Amino acid sequence: MHAVDGLHVRVDVRAYAVPQRTATQLFALFHDGLSTDPAADLLELERAQRVRVCAREIEIRHAERAVAAARTAVLDARGRRRRRERAALRTAVIAHRRAARAFERARLDNRVLRRFIMGLPVVSGDLNAARRGWLTGTARPGLADIFFSEQDFLAADPRRAVTTGWGGTAIGGFEYGQQWRRDGDDDPDVPDPAFSGPWTVAFIEQTRELYAHRRWCTHLPEEIWLLATGIGPSILPRLRQLQRLMRDPNSLMLVVRAVEHHAHFDPEFGPTTHPRARGTPGGAAC
């Protein structure tokens, strides 16, 4: 709704004022005018904001490396060259501060929009699914073993591997979906956020293990969470039920919660027994 005091979203009989900075960004994003689906417009803006957050974070990493290189150059330089390197260091520091401010503005824009959406009294549909997902924690599960490559995961227990048709090896798990989502991991460049999840959830019958594998992520490195070992088939019907929610925000964490629930109430579960992490981590969530 366009009103004298700005843009509003109407839910049932009540109108909710869109924050001014969010409204400005909506009009900038949709040059030809907003659609008749406010939920779709708001979620498309949220996706565009995540694209901007990731881009600003990459700029910060580049700026940090530039500052580090400039500081090293100052220490190694002498005489007039040292003065030039100091000037270059000041320039690099200014660029880093500018990048940091741009990153914080991008994150603030996203927080403002998400808070507005979470404040709407919607009880179904895409906005409700987004709100439910954003309210779910995204931390790595405390009881999971973490691996940073498929090779490390297979080396820890060769029983996990199967031979592929081209002669290599791969994880021999039965997959329960390949596009599970986790806030911060979703590919923001995918036009439809429902298809942006980079996580695969699978069960290895040979070892009775359940794991989640981030392997299709464009801005974060590979990572495997071994969620449970010695697991029986009782959780598999629950995984099939959760697959219906795979395209909702933070759907991966629903699997984590299901595993934690079974760990308390299912005697078939055994604790994970592998080292906490293998390989070298890299990258950071946007």
Short mmCIF file of N, CA, C and O in Angstrom, two decimals, residues 38-164:
data_model
loop_
_atom_site.label_atom_id
_atom_site.label_comp_id
_atom_site.label_asym_id
_atom_site.label_seq_id
_atom_site.Cartn_x
_atom_site.Cartn_y
_atom_site.Cartn_z
N PRO A 38 3.62 -8.69 -2.37
CA PRO A 38 4.59 -8.05 -1.48
C PRO A 38 5.56 -9.04 -0.85
O PRO A 38 6.72 -8.69 -0.60
N ALA A 39 5.13 -10.28 -0.58
CA ALA A 39 6.04 -11.27 0.00
C ALA A 39 7.19 -11.54 -0.94
O ALA A 39 8.36 -11.59 -0.53
N ALA A 40 6.87 -11.72 -2.23
CA ALA A 40 7.92 -11.99 -3.21
C ALA A 40 8.88 -10.80 -3.32
O ALA A 40 10.10 -10.98 -3.43
N ASP A 41 8.35 -9.59 -3.30
CA ASP A 41 9.20 -8.40 -3.40
C ASP A 41 10.14 -8.29 -2.20
O ASP A 41 11.34 -8.00 -2.34
N LEU A 42 9.60 -8.50 -1.00
CA LEU A 42 10.42 -8.39 0.19
C LEU A 42 11.52 -9.45 0.21
O LEU A 42 12.68 -9.17 0.57
N LEU A 43 11.19 -10.67 -0.18
CA LEU A 43 12.19 -11.74 -0.16
C LEU A 43 13.22 -11.56 -1.27
O LEU A 43 14.38 -11.94 -1.11
N GLU A 44 12.82 -10.98 -2.39
CA GLU A 44 13.80 -10.69 -3.45
C GLU A 44 14.77 -9.60 -2.99
O GLU A 44 15.97 -9.66 -3.26
N LEU A 45 14.26 -8.61 -2.26
CA LEU A 45 15.15 -7.59 -1.71
C LEU A 45 16.10 -8.21 -0.69
O LEU A 45 17.29 -7.88 -0.66
N GLU A 46 15.59 -9.13 0.12
CA GLU A 46 16.46 -9.78 1.11
C GLU A 46 17.57 -10.56 0.42
O GLU A 46 18.72 -10.54 0.85
N ARG A 47 17.25 -11.22 -0.70
CA ARG A 47 18.28 -11.94 -1.45
C ARG A 47 19.31 -10.96 -2.02
O ARG A 47 20.53 -11.19 -1.94
N ALA A 48 18.84 -9.85 -2.58
CA ALA A 48 19.76 -8.85 -3.12
C ALA A 48 20.65 -8.28 -2.03
O ALA A 48 21.84 -7.99 -2.27
N GLN A 49 20.12 -8.12 -0.84
CA GLN A 49 20.93 -7.62 0.27
C GLN A 49 22.02 -8.61 0.63
O GLN A 49 23.16 -8.22 0.94
N ARG A 50 21.71 -9.92 0.60
CA ARG A 50 22.73 -10.91 0.91
C ARG A 50 23.83 -10.94 -0.14
O ARG A 50 25.00 -11.18 0.17
N VAL A 51 23.46 -10.69 -1.39
CA VAL A 51 24.48 -10.54 -2.44
C VAL A 51 25.43 -9.40 -2.10
O VAL A 51 26.65 -9.52 -2.21
N ARG A 52 24.86 -8.29 -1.65
CA ARG A 52 25.66 -7.12 -1.31
C ARG A 52 26.54 -7.39 -0.09
O ARG A 52 27.71 -6.98 -0.04
N VAL A 53 25.99 -8.08 0.92
CA VAL A 53 26.77 -8.39 2.11
C VAL A 53 27.98 -9.25 1.74
O VAL A 53 29.11 -8.99 2.19
N CYS A 54 27.78 -10.26 0.92
CA CYS A 54 28.89 -11.13 0.51
C CYS A 54 29.93 -10.35 -0.27
O CYS A 54 31.14 -10.54 -0.08
N ALA A 55 29.48 -9.47 -1.17
CA ALA A 55 30.42 -8.68 -1.96
C ALA A 55 31.23 -7.75 -1.06
O ALA A 55 32.46 -7.60 -1.23
N ARG A 56 30.57 -7.14 -0.09
CA ARG A 56 31.30 -6.24 0.82
C ARG A 56 32.29 -7.03 1.70
O ARG A 56 33.37 -6.53 2.02
N GLU A 57 31.93 -8.25 2.08
CA GLU A 57 32.84 -9.05 2.89
C GLU A 57 34.09 -9.43 2.09
O GLU A 57 35.20 -9.43 2.62
N ILE A 58 33.91 -9.73 0.82
CA ILE A 58 35.06 -10.03 -0.04
C ILE A 58 35.96 -8.79 -0.15
O ILE A 58 37.20 -8.90 -0.11
N GLU A 59 35.35 -7.63 -0.26
CA GLU A 59 36.14 -6.39 -0.32
C GLU A 59 36.96 -6.19 0.95
O GLU A 59 38.11 -5.75 0.89
N ILE A 60 36.37 -6.52 2.10
CA ILE A 60 37.10 -6.38 3.35
C ILE A 60 38.31 -7.30 3.38
O ILE A 60 39.41 -6.92 3.80
N ARG A 61 38.13 -8.54 2.94
CA ARG A 61 39.25 -9.49 2.94
C ARG A 61 40.38 -9.00 2.04
O ARG A 61 41.56 -9.09 2.40
N HIS A 62 40.03 -8.46 0.88
CA HIS A 62 41.05 -7.90 -0.01
C HIS A 62 41.74 -6.71 0.64
O HIS A 62 42.98 -6.56 0.56
N ALA A 63 40.94 -5.86 1.30
CA ALA A 63 41.52 -4.68 1.96
C ALA A 63 42.43 -5.08 3.11
O ALA A 63 43.47 -4.46 3.33
N GLU A 64 42.07 -6.11 3.85
CA GLU A 64 42.91 -6.58 4.95
C GLU A 64 44.26 -7.09 4.43
O GLU A 64 45.31 -6.82 5.03
N ARG A 65 44.22 -7.82 3.32
CA ARG A 65 45.47 -8.31 2.74
C ARG A 65 46.32 -7.15 2.24
O ARG A 65 47.56 -7.18 2.36
N ALA A 66 45.67 -6.12 1.68
CA ALA A 66 46.42 -4.95 1.21
C ALA A 66 47.09 -4.22 2.36
O ALA A 66 48.24 -3.78 2.25
N VAL A 67 46.38 -4.10 3.50
CA VAL A 67 46.97 -3.44 4.67
C VAL A 67 48.16 -4.25 5.19
O VAL A 67 49.21 -3.70 5.52
N ALA A 68 48.00 -5.56 5.28
CA ALA A 68 49.09 -6.42 5.76
C ALA A 68 50.31 -6.31 4.85
O ALA A 68 51.45 -6.22 5.33
N ALA A 69 50.08 -6.30 3.53
CA ALA A 69 51.21 -6.19 2.60
C ALA A 69 51.88 -4.82 2.72
O ALA A 69 53.11 -4.72 2.66
N ALA A 70 51.06 -3.78 2.92
CA ALA A 70 51.63 -2.43 3.05
C ALA A 70 52.45 -2.30 4.32
O ALA A 70 53.51 -1.65 4.33
N ARG A 71 52.01 -2.90 5.40
CA ARG A 71 52.78 -2.85 6.65
C ARG A 71 54.11 -3.57 6.51
O ARG A 71 55.15 -3.12 7.00
N THR A 72 54.10 -4.70 5.84
CA THR A 72 55.35 -5.43 5.61
C THR A 72 56.30 -4.60 4.76
O THR A 72 57.51 -4.56 5.02
N ALA A 73 55.75 -3.92 3.75
CA ALA A 73 56.58 -3.09 2.88
C ALA A 73 57.21 -1.94 3.66
O ALA A 73 58.37 -1.58 3.42
N VAL A 74 56.49 -1.37 4.61
CA VAL A 74 57.04 -0.28 5.43
C VAL A 74 58.21 -0.80 6.26
O VAL A 74 59.26 -0.15 6.37
N LEU A 75 58.06 -1.97 6.85
CA LEU A 75 59.13 -2.53 7.69
C LEU A 75 60.37 -2.85 6.88
O LEU A 75 61.50 -2.76 7.39
N ASP A 76 60.19 -3.22 5.62
CA ASP A 76 61.31 -3.62 4.79
C ASP A 76 61.98 -2.45 4.08
O ASP A 76 63.09 -2.59 3.55
N ALA A 77 61.31 -1.30 4.05
CA ALA A 77 61.82 -0.17 3.27
C ALA A 77 62.75 0.71 4.10
O ALA A 77 62.73 0.70 5.33
N ARG A 78 63.55 1.50 3.40
CA ARG A 78 64.47 2.45 4.02
C ARG A 78 64.42 3.78 3.27
O ARG A 78 64.12 3.83 2.09
N GLY A 79 64.76 4.86 4.00
CA GLY A 79 64.89 6.17 3.38
C GLY A 79 63.62 6.68 2.74
O GLY A 79 62.52 6.57 3.29
N ARG A 80 63.80 7.26 1.52
CA ARG A 80 62.66 7.85 0.82
C ARG A 80 61.61 6.79 0.48
O ARG A 80 60.40 7.06 0.48
N ARG A 81 62.07 5.61 0.18
CA ARG A 81 61.13 4.54 -0.14
C ARG A 81 60.23 4.23 1.05
O ARG A 81 59.05 3.91 0.90
N ARG A 82 60.78 4.35 2.25
CA ARG A 82 59.98 4.10 3.45
C ARG A 82 58.86 5.11 3.56
O ARG A 82 57.74 4.77 3.97
N ARG A 83 59.14 6.38 3.21
CA ARG A 83 58.09 7.40 3.26
C ARG A 83 56.98 7.08 2.25
O ARG A 83 55.80 7.27 2.54
N ARG A 84 57.38 6.61 1.07
CA ARG A 84 56.38 6.25 0.08
C ARG A 84 55.52 5.07 0.56
O ARG A 84 54.31 5.04 0.35
N GLU A 85 56.19 4.12 1.18
CA GLU A 85 55.44 2.95 1.67
C GLU A 85 54.50 3.34 2.81
O GLU A 85 53.41 2.77 2.95
N ARG A 86 54.91 4.29 3.63
CA ARG A 86 54.02 4.75 4.70
C ARG A 86 52.79 5.41 4.11
O ARG A 86 51.66 5.24 4.62
N ALA A 87 52.97 6.20 3.06
CA ALA A 87 51.83 6.83 2.39
C ALA A 87 50.91 5.76 1.81
O ALA A 87 49.67 5.87 1.88
N ALA A 88 51.49 4.72 1.23
CA ALA A 88 50.68 3.63 0.69
C ALA A 88 49.93 2.91 1.80
O ALA A 88 48.78 2.48 1.61
N LEU A 89 50.57 2.77 2.97
CA LEU A 89 49.89 2.14 4.09
C LEU A 89 48.70 2.96 4.55
O LEU A 89 47.63 2.42 4.83
N ARG A 90 48.86 4.28 4.61
CA ARG A 90 47.74 5.13 5.00
C ARG A 90 46.58 4.99 4.02
O ARG A 90 45.41 4.92 4.42
N THR A 91 46.90 4.93 2.75
CA THR A 91 45.86 4.74 1.73
C THR A 91 45.15 3.41 1.91
O THR A 91 43.92 3.31 1.81
N ALA A 92 45.92 2.36 2.19
CA ALA A 92 45.33 1.03 2.38
C ALA A 92 44.44 1.00 3.61
O ALA A 92 43.37 0.36 3.61
N VAL A 93 44.86 1.66 4.69
CA VAL A 93 44.05 1.71 5.91
C VAL A 93 42.73 2.44 5.66
O VAL A 93 41.66 2.01 6.11
N ILE A 94 42.80 3.55 4.92
CA ILE A 94 41.58 4.29 4.60
C ILE A 94 40.63 3.44 3.77
O ILE A 94 39.42 3.42 4.01
N ALA A 95 41.19 2.71 2.80
CA ALA A 95 40.35 1.84 1.97
C ALA A 95 39.72 0.74 2.81
O ALA A 95 38.55 0.37 2.60
N HIS A 96 40.47 0.22 3.78
CA HIS A 96 39.92 -0.82 4.65
C HIS A 96 38.78 -0.27 5.50
O HIS A 96 37.74 -0.92 5.66
N ARG A 97 38.95 0.92 6.04
CA ARG A 97 37.88 1.53 6.83
C ARG A 97 36.64 1.77 5.99
O ARG A 97 35.51 1.55 6.44
N ARG A 98 36.83 2.20 4.75
CA ARG A 98 35.71 2.43 3.86
C ARG A 98 34.97 1.12 3.57
O ARG A 98 33.73 1.07 3.58
N ALA A 99 35.74 0.07 3.33
CA ALA A 99 35.13 -1.24 3.08
C ALA A 99 34.38 -1.75 4.30
O ALA A 99 33.31 -2.34 4.18
N ALA A 100 34.95 -1.52 5.50
CA ALA A 100 34.30 -1.96 6.73
C ALA A 100 32.97 -1.23 6.94
O ALA A 100 31.97 -1.84 7.34
N ARG A 101 32.97 0.07 6.65
CA ARG A 101 31.71 0.83 6.80
C ARG A 101 30.66 0.35 5.81
O ARG A 101 29.48 0.22 6.16
N ALA A 102 31.07 0.07 4.58
CA ALA A 102 30.13 -0.43 3.58
C ALA A 102 29.57 -1.79 3.99
O ALA A 102 28.38 -2.08 3.80
N PHE A 103 30.42 -2.64 4.56
CA PHE A 103 29.98 -3.95 5.02
C PHE A 103 28.97 -3.82 6.15
O PHE A 103 27.92 -4.50 6.15
N GLU A 104 29.23 -2.94 7.10
CA GLU A 104 28.30 -2.76 8.22
C GLU A 104 26.98 -2.17 7.75
O GLU A 104 25.91 -2.55 8.24
N ARG A 105 27.03 -1.27 6.77
CA ARG A 105 25.77 -0.72 6.24
C ARG A 105 24.95 -1.82 5.55
O ARG A 105 23.73 -1.88 5.70
N ALA A 106 25.64 -2.68 4.81
CA ALA A 106 24.93 -3.77 4.12
C ALA A 106 24.30 -4.72 5.13
O ALA A 106 23.16 -5.16 4.95
N ARG A 107 25.03 -5.04 6.18
CA ARG A 107 24.47 -5.93 7.21
C ARG A 107 23.31 -5.27 7.94
O ARG A 107 22.32 -5.93 8.28
N LEU A 108 23.42 -3.97 8.21
CA LEU A 108 22.35 -3.25 8.88
C LEU A 108 21.09 -3.24 8.03
O LEU A 108 19.98 -3.45 8.54
N ASP A 109 21.24 -3.00 6.73
CA ASP A 109 20.08 -3.03 5.84
C ASP A 109 19.37 -4.37 5.92
O ASP A 109 18.14 -4.44 5.96
N ASN A 110 20.15 -5.46 5.94
CA ASN A 110 19.56 -6.79 6.00
C ASN A 110 18.87 -7.03 7.34
O ASN A 110 17.79 -7.62 7.38
N ARG A 111 19.48 -6.56 8.43
CA ARG A 111 18.86 -6.73 9.75
C ARG A 111 17.55 -5.97 9.84
O ARG A 111 16.56 -6.47 10.39
N VAL A 112 17.52 -4.75 9.30
CA VAL A 112 16.30 -3.94 9.35
C VAL A 112 15.17 -4.65 8.60
O VAL A 112 14.03 -4.74 9.09
N LEU A 113 15.47 -5.17 7.42
CA LEU A 113 14.44 -5.85 6.65
C LEU A 113 13.97 -7.11 7.34
O LEU A 113 12.76 -7.38 7.43
N ARG A 114 14.90 -7.90 7.85
CA ARG A 114 14.50 -9.15 8.52
C ARG A 114 13.66 -8.86 9.76
O ARG A 114 12.68 -9.57 10.02
N ARG A 115 14.03 -7.86 10.53
CA ARG A 115 13.23 -7.53 11.71
C ARG A 115 11.82 -7.12 11.32
O ARG A 115 10.85 -7.46 12.00
N PHE A 116 11.70 -6.37 10.23
CA PHE A 116 10.37 -5.97 9.77
C PHE A 116 9.54 -7.19 9.38
O PHE A 116 8.38 -7.33 9.79
N ILE A 117 10.14 -8.10 8.61
CA ILE A 117 9.42 -9.30 8.19
C ILE A 117 9.04 -10.15 9.40
O ILE A 117 7.91 -10.66 9.48
N MET A 118 9.96 -10.31 10.34
CA MET A 118 9.66 -11.13 11.51
C MET A 118 8.61 -10.51 12.40
O MET A 118 7.98 -11.19 13.21
N GLY A 119 8.39 -9.21 12.26
CA GLY A 119 7.36 -8.54 13.05
C GLY A 119 5.97 -8.61 12.43
O GLY A 119 4.99 -8.20 13.08
N LEU A 120 5.88 -9.10 11.21
CA LEU A 120 4.56 -9.21 10.57
C LEU A 120 3.83 -10.44 11.10
O LEU A 120 4.42 -11.52 11.21
N PRO A 121 2.54 -10.33 11.39
CA PRO A 121 1.79 -11.46 11.96
C PRO A 121 1.31 -12.44 10.88
O PRO A 121 0.12 -12.77 10.80
N VAL A 122 2.24 -12.92 10.06
CA VAL A 122 1.88 -13.91 9.05
C VAL A 122 2.03 -15.30 9.66
O VAL A 122 2.96 -15.57 10.42
N VAL A 123 1.11 -16.19 9.33
CA VAL A 123 1.11 -17.53 9.94
C VAL A 123 1.31 -18.63 8.90
O VAL A 123 1.28 -19.81 9.22
N SER A 124 1.50 -18.25 7.63
CA SER A 124 1.72 -19.24 6.58
C SER A 124 2.44 -18.56 5.43
O SER A 124 2.68 -17.34 5.46
N GLY A 125 2.80 -19.34 4.43
CA GLY A 125 3.42 -18.78 3.24
C GLY A 125 4.92 -18.57 3.38
O GLY A 125 5.55 -18.95 4.37
N ASP A 126 5.49 -17.94 2.35
CA ASP A 126 6.95 -17.79 2.27
C ASP A 126 7.50 -16.89 3.37
O ASP A 126 8.59 -17.13 3.89
N LEU A 127 6.78 -15.85 3.74
CA LEU A 127 7.29 -14.96 4.79
C LEU A 127 7.34 -15.67 6.12
O LEU A 127 8.30 -15.49 6.90
N ASN A 128 6.35 -16.47 6.42
CA ASN A 128 6.36 -17.21 7.68
C ASN A 128 7.48 -18.23 7.69
O ASN A 128 8.16 -18.42 8.72
N ALA A 129 7.72 -18.90 6.56
CA ALA A 129 8.81 -19.87 6.47
C ALA A 129 10.16 -19.17 6.67
O ALA A 129 11.05 -19.69 7.35
N ALA A 130 10.30 -17.98 6.06
CA ALA A 130 11.55 -17.24 6.23
C ALA A 130 11.75 -16.83 7.68
O ALA A 130 12.85 -16.97 8.23
N ARG A 131 10.71 -16.32 8.30
CA ARG A 131 10.81 -15.91 9.71
C ARG A 131 11.17 -17.09 10.60
O ARG A 131 12.05 -16.98 11.47
N ARG A 132 10.53 -18.22 10.38
CA ARG A 132 10.83 -19.41 11.18
C ARG A 132 12.29 -19.83 11.01
O ARG A 132 12.96 -20.19 11.98
N GLY A 133 12.78 -19.76 9.78
CA GLY A 133 14.17 -20.14 9.54
C GLY A 133 15.15 -19.18 10.17
O GLY A 133 16.15 -19.59 10.76
N TRP A 134 14.88 -17.88 10.06
CA TRP A 134 15.80 -16.88 10.62
C TRP A 134 15.87 -16.93 12.13
O TRP A 134 16.88 -16.54 12.73
N LEU A 135 14.81 -17.40 12.77
CA LEU A 135 14.80 -17.50 14.23
C LEU A 135 15.51 -18.76 14.73
O LEU A 135 15.70 -18.92 15.94
N THR A 136 15.92 -19.63 13.82
CA THR A 136 16.60 -20.87 14.19
C THR A 136 18.10 -20.63 14.25
O THR A 136 18.67 -19.99 13.38
N GLY A 137 18.75 -21.16 15.26
CA GLY A 137 20.19 -21.02 15.37
C GLY A 137 20.92 -21.70 14.22
O GLY A 137 20.43 -22.69 13.65
N THR A 138 22.11 -21.21 13.89
CA THR A 138 22.86 -21.75 12.77
C THR A 138 24.21 -22.34 13.19
O THR A 138 25.00 -22.72 12.33
N ALA A 139 24.49 -22.42 14.48
CA ALA A 139 25.80 -22.88 14.93
C ALA A 139 26.02 -24.35 14.57
O ALA A 139 25.08 -25.15 14.51
N ARG A 140 27.27 -24.70 14.34
CA ARG A 140 27.60 -26.11 14.12
C ARG A 140 27.14 -26.93 15.31
O ARG A 140 27.32 -26.52 16.46
N PRO A 141 26.57 -28.09 15.06
CA PRO A 141 26.12 -28.93 16.19
C PRO A 141 27.29 -29.34 17.06
O PRO A 141 28.34 -29.78 16.56
N GLY A 142 27.12 -29.22 18.36
CA GLY A 142 28.22 -29.46 19.28
C GLY A 142 28.74 -30.88 19.28
O GLY A 142 29.92 -31.12 19.53
N LEU A 143 27.88 -31.87 19.00
CA LEU A 143 28.30 -33.26 19.05
C LEU A 143 28.80 -33.78 17.70
O LEU A 143 29.19 -34.94 17.60
N ALA A 144 28.78 -32.94 16.67
CA ALA A 144 29.18 -33.40 15.34
C ALA A 144 30.69 -33.33 15.17
O ALA A 144 31.35 -32.41 15.67
N ASP A 145 31.24 -34.30 14.43
CA ASP A 145 32.62 -34.23 13.99
C ASP A 145 32.65 -33.47 12.67
O ASP A 145 31.80 -33.68 11.81
N ILE A 146 33.63 -32.60 12.52
CA ILE A 146 33.71 -31.73 11.35
C ILE A 146 34.90 -32.14 10.49
O ILE A 146 36.01 -32.32 11.00
N PHE A 147 34.68 -32.29 9.20
CA PHE A 147 35.72 -32.58 8.22
C PHE A 147 35.68 -31.49 7.15
O PHE A 147 34.61 -30.97 6.83
N PHE A 148 36.84 -31.20 6.59
CA PHE A 148 36.91 -30.09 5.63
C PHE A 148 37.18 -30.53 4.20
O PHE A 148 37.48 -29.71 3.35
N SER A 149 37.06 -31.81 3.95
CA SER A 149 37.12 -32.31 2.58
C SER A 149 36.56 -33.73 2.54
O SER A 149 36.59 -34.45 3.55
N GLU A 150 36.08 -34.12 1.37
CA GLU A 150 35.58 -35.48 1.20
C GLU A 150 36.70 -36.49 1.37
O GLU A 150 36.50 -37.58 1.92
N GLN A 151 37.92 -36.12 0.94
CA GLN A 151 39.05 -37.03 1.07
C GLN A 151 39.36 -37.33 2.53
O GLN A 151 39.63 -38.49 2.90
N ASP A 152 39.32 -36.31 3.38
CA ASP A 152 39.57 -36.52 4.81
C ASP A 152 38.49 -37.40 5.43
O ASP A 152 38.76 -38.25 6.28
N PHE A 153 37.25 -37.19 4.99
CA PHE A 153 36.13 -37.95 5.52
C PHE A 153 36.28 -39.44 5.17
O PHE A 153 36.06 -40.31 6.02
N LEU A 154 36.68 -39.71 3.94
CA LEU A 154 36.84 -41.10 3.52
C LEU A 154 38.08 -41.73 4.14
O LEU A 154 38.08 -42.92 4.48
N ALA A 155 39.15 -40.94 4.32
CA ALA A 155 40.37 -41.48 4.92
C ALA A 155 40.15 -41.89 6.36
O ALA A 155 40.77 -42.83 6.86
N ALA A 156 39.24 -41.20 7.07
CA ALA A 156 38.98 -41.51 8.47
C ALA A 156 38.31 -42.87 8.63
O ALA A 156 38.47 -43.53 9.67
N ASP A 157 37.56 -43.30 7.62
CA ASP A 157 36.91 -44.62 7.66
C ASP A 157 36.68 -45.06 6.22
O ASP A 157 35.70 -44.64 5.58
N PRO A 158 37.54 -45.91 5.67
CA PRO A 158 37.41 -46.34 4.26
C PRO A 158 36.09 -47.05 3.97
O PRO A 158 35.71 -47.16 2.80
N ARG A 159 35.38 -47.53 4.98
CA ARG A 159 34.10 -48.19 4.73
C ARG A 159 33.07 -47.23 4.15
O ARG A 159 32.05 -47.67 3.58
N ARG A 160 33.31 -45.95 4.28
CA ARG A 160 32.38 -44.96 3.75
C ARG A 160 32.46 -44.84 2.23
O ARG A 160 31.56 -44.25 1.61
N ALA A 161 33.49 -45.35 1.63
CA ALA A 161 33.75 -45.11 0.22
C ALA A 161 33.14 -46.18 -0.67
O ALA A 161 33.02 -47.35 -0.29
N VAL A 162 32.75 -45.77 -1.88
CA VAL A 162 32.35 -46.68 -2.94
C VAL A 162 33.12 -46.29 -4.19
O VAL A 162 33.55 -45.14 -4.35
N THR A 163 33.32 -47.25 -5.08
CA THR A 163 34.02 -46.98 -6.34
C THR A 163 33.04 -46.44 -7.37
O THR A 163 31.95 -47.00 -7.56
N THR A 164 33.43 -45.35 -8.01
CA THR A 164 32.56 -44.74 -9.02
C THR A 164 32.76 -45.41 -10.38
O THR A 164 33.69 -46.20 -10.57
#
